[in-house]
Every structure is written in C-alpha cells, then in structure tokens.
XYZ file of N, CA, C and O in Angstrom:
468
model
N 82.025 112.759 113.211
C 81.816 112.932 111.299
C 82.199 111.617 110.709
O 83.456 111.105 110.822
N 81.229 111.292 109.809
C 81.703 110.057 108.803
C 82.336 110.620 107.783
O 82.271 111.501 107.260
N 82.930 109.618 107.268
C 84.084 109.633 106.261
C 83.228 109.385 104.865
O 82.259 108.668 104.714
N 83.312 110.197 103.876
C 82.799 109.932 102.535
C 82.879 109.044 102.012
O 84.124 108.052 102.353
N 82.058 108.211 100.998
C 82.139 107.245 100.421
C 82.332 107.455 98.830
O 81.877 108.149 98.385
N 83.380 106.801 98.253
C 83.555 106.619 96.811
C 83.298 105.454 96.202
O 83.155 104.242 96.538
N 82.265 105.628 95.433
C 81.830 104.494 94.425
C 82.381 104.164 93.642
O 82.581 105.090 92.560
N 82.425 102.803 92.790
C 82.963 102.261 91.792
C 82.239 101.156 91.110
O 81.349 100.257 91.664
N 81.966 101.370 89.974
C 81.413 100.201 88.985
C 82.404 98.935 88.909
O 83.538 99.230 88.467
N 82.362 97.887 89.144
C 82.950 96.612 88.745
C 82.917 96.250 87.479
O 81.439 95.972 87.216
N 83.867 96.177 86.586
C 83.867 95.470 85.422
C 83.868 94.192 85.111
O 85.239 94.230 85.438
N 83.569 93.467 84.148
C 84.254 92.178 83.483
C 85.012 92.067 82.746
O 85.342 93.335 82.131
N 85.528 91.529 81.952
C 86.655 91.186 80.979
C 86.045 92.005 79.315
O 87.033 92.466 78.572
N 84.496 92.151 79.692
C 83.788 92.811 78.478
C 83.552 94.334 78.750
O 82.936 94.782 78.046
N 84.114 94.835 79.950
C 83.576 96.054 80.271
C 82.030 96.394 80.727
O 81.699 97.503 80.302
N 81.838 94.930 81.002
C 80.185 95.216 81.443
C 80.004 95.592 82.738
O 80.807 94.478 83.836
N 79.576 96.220 83.611
C 79.452 96.324 84.972
C 78.329 95.239 85.591
O 77.326 94.676 85.052
N 79.057 94.506 86.572
C 78.397 93.262 87.040
C 78.273 93.633 88.378
O 77.677 92.956 89.262
N 78.597 94.674 89.129
C 78.544 94.905 90.517
C 79.385 95.989 90.965
O 79.464 96.987 90.388
N 79.032 96.437 92.151
C 79.489 98.099 92.605
C 80.338 97.678 93.684
O 80.179 96.699 94.537
N 81.234 98.812 94.103
C 81.982 98.544 95.384
C 82.088 99.976 95.948
O 81.999 101.348 95.295
N 81.722 99.985 97.460
C 81.679 101.783 97.944
C 83.053 101.347 99.218
O 83.228 100.542 99.597
N 83.959 102.418 98.520
C 85.318 102.531 99.531
C 85.242 103.825 100.324
O 84.835 104.635 99.909
N 86.262 103.775 101.235
C 86.185 104.710 102.257
C 87.469 105.849 101.747
O 87.646 106.935 102.048
N 88.013 105.398 100.640
C 88.894 106.291 100.094
C 89.018 105.948 98.627
O 88.453 105.029 97.919
N 89.541 107.030 98.238
C 89.436 107.312 95.992
C 90.745 106.590 95.987
O 91.992 106.868 96.480
N 90.417 105.553 95.184
C 91.499 105.079 94.268
C 92.471 105.585 93.046
O 91.708 106.509 92.349
N 93.565 106.060 93.349
C 94.114 106.664 92.243
C 95.564 105.895 92.561
O 96.519 105.743 92.892
N 95.776 105.276 91.382
C 94.930 105.195 90.027
C 93.886 104.283 90.423
O 94.001 103.367 90.909
N 92.794 104.290 89.638
C 91.671 103.322 89.471
C 92.069 101.847 89.199
O 92.556 102.089 87.744
N 91.995 100.635 89.601
C 92.086 99.457 88.750
C 91.516 99.564 87.473
O 90.262 100.073 87.248
N 91.772 98.770 86.467
C 91.459 98.765 85.180
C 90.143 98.088 85.118
O 89.210 98.427 83.874
N 89.711 97.287 86.407
C 88.322 96.563 86.349
C 87.266 97.600 87.077
O 86.462 96.797 87.334
N 87.927 98.571 87.384
C 86.620 99.536 88.386
C 86.718 100.639 87.395
O 87.627 101.539 86.799
N 85.394 101.453 87.596
C 84.822 102.975 87.025
C 84.605 103.722 88.323
O 83.682 103.378 88.895
N 85.315 105.056 88.453
C 84.882 105.560 89.546
C 83.365 106.417 89.195
O 83.220 106.718 88.058
N 82.672 106.217 90.138
C 80.955 106.996 89.978
C 81.199 107.928 90.911
O 81.162 107.668 92.068
N 80.109 109.264 90.530
C 80.388 110.445 91.191
C 79.253 110.050 92.318
O 79.488 110.441 93.146
N 78.502 109.172 92.066
C 77.344 108.521 92.731
C 77.031 107.635 92.667
O 77.033 107.015 91.319
N 76.251 106.552 93.817
C 75.991 105.291 93.777
C 74.833 105.448 92.534
O 73.808 106.117 92.871
N 74.887 104.270 91.338
C 73.800 104.449 90.536
C 73.694 102.993 90.186
O 74.416 102.385 89.089
N 72.690 102.436 90.755
C 72.462 100.929 89.798
C 72.257 100.756 88.832
O 72.036 99.394 88.171
N 71.518 102.139 87.811
C 71.122 101.599 86.428
C 72.043 101.496 85.575
O 72.293 101.090 84.333
N 73.570 101.560 86.221
C 74.778 100.824 85.450
C 74.884 99.440 85.332
O 75.878 99.001 84.676
N 74.172 98.997 86.047
C 74.342 97.212 86.296
C 74.124 96.770 84.857
O 73.009 96.929 83.978
N 74.542 95.962 84.390
C 74.600 94.953 83.361
C 74.908 96.028 81.841
O 74.392 95.634 80.782
N 75.264 97.401 81.792
C 75.656 98.017 80.698
C 77.100 98.158 80.664
O 78.032 97.928 81.582
N 77.565 98.330 79.469
C 78.609 98.410 78.911
C 79.384 99.829 79.172
O 78.601 100.603 78.856
N 80.817 99.561 79.625
C 81.388 100.902 79.819
C 82.054 101.082 78.762
O 83.077 100.206 78.137
N 82.147 102.258 78.025
C 82.695 102.927 76.712
C 84.009 103.658 77.328
O 83.837 104.671 77.770
N 85.283 102.803 77.314
C 86.482 103.057 77.511
C 86.963 104.962 76.742
O 87.185 105.674 77.563
N 86.548 105.077 75.592
C 86.613 106.372 74.883
C 85.698 107.218 75.301
O 86.459 108.385 75.290
N 84.671 107.035 75.188
C 83.727 108.172 75.579
C 83.799 108.265 77.298
O 82.905 109.306 77.562
N 84.156 107.210 78.015
C 84.301 107.386 79.390
C 82.877 107.726 80.005
O 82.400 108.391 80.706
N 81.964 106.599 79.536
C 80.656 106.750 79.713
C 79.682 105.373 79.443
O 80.291 104.550 78.790
N 78.829 104.905 80.458
C 78.379 103.814 79.912
C 77.012 103.842 78.982
O 76.787 104.972 78.833
N 77.031 102.950 77.755
C 75.813 102.802 77.111
C 74.744 102.650 77.419
O 74.317 102.435 78.612
N 73.535 102.422 76.533
C 72.373 102.055 77.030
C 71.667 100.836 77.280
O 71.157 100.425 77.932
N 72.564 99.951 76.065
C 71.983 98.502 76.287
C 72.543 97.888 77.035
O 73.673 98.035 77.816
N 71.551 97.145 77.707
C 71.448 96.103 78.894
C 72.173 94.740 78.259
O 71.878 94.207 77.450
N 73.219 94.189 78.983
C 73.831 92.626 78.639
C 73.665 92.174 79.839
O 74.749 91.730 80.569
N 72.620 91.591 79.947
C 72.361 90.812 81.308
C 72.649 89.390 81.065
O 72.751 88.792 79.909
N 73.435 88.720 82.215
C 73.988 87.467 81.888
C 72.738 86.034 82.063
O 71.755 86.680 82.392
N 72.881 85.250 80.850
C 72.196 84.311 80.932
C 72.187 83.471 82.179
O 73.093 83.620 83.158
N 71.333 82.570 82.660
C 71.492 82.040 83.783
C 72.347 80.829 83.992
O 73.067 80.772 85.083
N 73.025 80.337 82.816
C 74.116 79.686 82.822
C 75.505 80.426 83.622
O 76.293 79.960 84.039
N 75.681 81.921 82.718
C 76.816 82.384 83.307
C 76.372 82.944 84.977
O 77.699 82.719 85.585
N 75.192 83.163 85.232
C 75.288 83.349 87.004
C 75.421 82.125 87.632
O 76.240 82.034 88.503
N 75.377 80.662 87.287
C 75.419 79.748 87.727
C 77.044 79.567 87.903
O 77.546 78.808 88.897
N 77.634 79.547 86.791
C 78.949 79.413 86.567
C 79.898 80.214 87.472
O 80.666 79.835 88.158
N 79.394 81.443 87.371
C 80.106 82.602 88.612
C 79.711 81.741 89.894
O 80.512 82.024 90.734
N 78.537 81.390 90.383
C 78.213 80.771 91.742
C 79.080 79.960 92.119
O 79.631 79.604 93.237
N 79.227 78.509 90.856
C 80.259 77.566 91.058
C 81.481 78.122 91.790
O 82.183 77.528 92.252
N 82.271 79.182 90.700
C 83.401 79.891 90.707
C 84.034 80.158 92.615
O 84.258 79.949 93.200
N 82.487 80.772 92.705
C 82.631 81.132 94.079
C 82.340 80.326 95.270
O 83.308 80.485 96.156
N 81.699 79.513 94.826
C 81.620 78.341 95.920
C 82.897 77.427 95.969
O 83.358 76.787 96.978
N 83.431 77.191 94.855
C 85.081 76.407 94.594
C 85.906 77.154 95.516
O 86.666 76.483 96.147
N 85.758 78.570 95.573
C 87.161 79.397 95.900
C 86.671 79.241 97.628
O 87.796 78.852 98.339
N 85.442 79.314 97.947
C 85.385 79.215 99.225
C 85.331 77.757 99.860
O 86.129 78.042 101.077
N 85.035 77.050 99.300
C 85.582 75.423 99.558
C 87.054 75.065 99.570
O 87.473 74.409 100.880
N 87.859 75.831 98.830
C 89.007 75.451 98.769
C 89.617 76.190 100.439
O 90.553 75.645 100.950
N 89.229 77.588 100.441
C 89.850 78.374 101.734
C 89.049 77.731 103.013
O 90.218 77.205 103.738
N 88.138 76.896 103.092
C 87.808 76.074 104.140
C 88.559 75.194 104.230
O 88.725 74.451 105.513
N 89.045 74.216 103.323
C 89.709 73.233 103.320
C 91.095 73.409 103.741
O 91.622 72.588 104.734
N 91.875 74.723 103.535
C 92.841 75.165 104.202
C 92.460 75.441 105.639
O 93.477 75.170 106.486
N 91.472 75.810 105.693
C 91.105 75.958 107.176
C 91.057 74.811 108.340
O 91.618 74.901 109.131
N 90.406 73.867 107.654
C 90.533 72.692 108.463
C 91.659 71.685 108.446
O 91.957 71.545 109.455
N 92.595 72.113 107.413
C 93.946 71.365 107.617
C 94.609 72.265 108.832
O 95.639 71.734 109.352
N 94.482 73.615 108.848
C 95.690 74.278 109.635
C 95.042 74.244 111.010
O 95.439 73.621 111.998
N 93.509 73.933 111.152
C 93.023 73.323 112.432
C 93.451 72.159 112.995
O 93.416 71.844 114.205
N 93.381 71.075 111.784
C 93.550 69.528 112.365
C 94.937 69.766 112.817
O 95.527 69.048 113.700
N 96.069 70.591 112.000
C 97.421 70.662 112.807
C 97.415 71.186 114.206
O 98.041 70.505 114.831
N 96.743 71.981 114.437
C 96.413 72.842 115.874
C 96.311 71.762 116.425
O 96.979 71.628 117.903
N 95.320 71.066 116.202
C 94.936 70.047 117.103
C 95.792 68.802 117.428
O 95.741 68.406 118.640
N 96.717 68.560 116.752
C 97.481 67.568 116.840
C 98.756 67.792 117.380
O 99.180 67.115 118.509
N 98.963 69.157 117.574
C 99.976 70.100 118.183
C 99.426 69.870 119.985
O 100.053 69.547 120.654
N 98.094 70.181 119.949
C 97.651 70.361 121.321
C 97.414 69.105 121.746
O 97.861 68.747 122.860
N 96.979 68.131 121.030
C 97.094 66.495 121.563
C 98.373 66.069 122.008
O 98.641 65.690 123.262
N 99.227 66.383 121.250
C 100.632 65.929 121.923
C 101.232 67.002 122.988
O 101.794 65.983 123.874
N 100.931 68.062 123.034
C 101.196 68.433 124.473
C 100.367 68.199 125.672
O 100.702 68.259 126.702
N 99.023 68.345 125.237
C 98.371 66.971 126.428
C 98.906 65.839 126.767
O 98.992 65.565 128.041
N 99.212 65.164 126.065
C 100.046 63.900 126.117
C 100.815 64.006 126.926
O 101.416 63.563 128.233
N 101.983 64.686 126.725
C 103.197 65.385 127.609
C 102.976 65.771 128.486
O 103.541 65.395 129.789
N 101.745 66.678 129.166
C 101.766 66.874 130.267
C 100.898 66.201 131.237
O 101.322 65.834 132.243
N 100.095 65.128 130.438
C 99.613 63.968 131.247
C 100.354 63.089 131.946
O 100.568 62.564 132.919
N 101.558 62.724 130.960
C 102.712 61.818 131.526
C 103.522 62.647 132.557
O 103.962 61.949 133.474
N 103.614 64.098 132.633
C 104.578 64.889 133.617
C 103.550 64.668 134.730
O 104.054 64.508 136.005
N 102.495 64.949 134.647
C 101.457 64.806 135.731
C 101.444 63.430 136.800
O 101.657 63.499 137.969
N 101.516 62.576 135.775
C 101.515 61.132 136.259
C 102.723 60.784 137.016
O 102.849 60.390 137.936
N 104.023 61.195 136.018
C 105.343 61.313 136.980
C 105.436 61.516 138.265
O 106.144 61.406 139.253
N 104.831 63.054 138.165
C 104.802 63.639 139.470
C 104.095 62.964 140.668
O 104.629 63.164 142.139
N 103.014 62.644 140.074
C 102.066 61.956 141.300
C 102.635 60.699 141.559
O 102.543 60.285 142.838
N 103.569 59.766 140.800
C 104.125 58.522 141.159
C 105.468 58.994 142.138
O 106.128 58.040 142.657
N 105.836 60.330 142.319
C 107.010 60.612 142.896
C 108.168 60.614 142.315
O 109.116 60.801 143.082
N 108.149 60.855 141.181
C 109.635 61.044 140.631
C 109.424 61.676 138.743
O 108.613 61.417 138.581
N 110.309 62.471 138.595
C 110.120 63.145 137.264
C 111.541 62.163 136.734
O 112.767 62.101 137.231
N 110.799 61.630 135.283
C 111.866 61.037 134.578
C 112.882 61.376 133.888
O 112.504 63.000 133.355
C-alpha cells in the first residue's frame, strides 16, 4: 500500500507561489516559505498567498524573463560550485591512490629484486 502524499506550495520572499513540493510526510510545523495544500493544484502558481486570510488571491504575478534568467543563473552557480568541490575531492582521492600505487610498485620491484628495503 502506498503512502499518501502531502502537497505544499513553495513561496518566495513576497509570498508568491513559484513551485510545488510533494512529500511523504506532513510537515508540522510547516516552514514559513511553504503552505500546505489539501490537493495538488497548479492554479496557485504565481498567485500571492494572503497569510491573514490563509488563501491565495486571484491576481497573477508571473516573473519577468529577467527574473527567470537570474534564478537559473543562481541555480547554475550553485551547481557549478558543488561540481568544483566534487572535482577537488576526486583529485585528492586520485593523488592518494597515485601515492599508494607508487608505494606498491616500489614494493613489488623490491620483492622481485630479492629483498625488501
């Protein structure tokens, strides 16, 4: 039997819904940048959430292309930073492995020549 999903609208700093999150458990308390939705409903996208009324308004606040591009740039910069960290970690691992390979090669050469140093 599958677990129920709980739906949330993700809100930006202006309380405008910019996306949705589906989770396997109910958040309690709900983070301030999210609003619980009884059902998945994409009509809330780009609508402003009124915290006093606990409801979404009717007016749409779609972002400009510049805002979308800026958001994408920020995502790519974060991903780039994470990839750089992974590359550095992999380079460190490679250096460690190269050192181990060198030691093993020297040990094998020493054993083949008849003596251990």
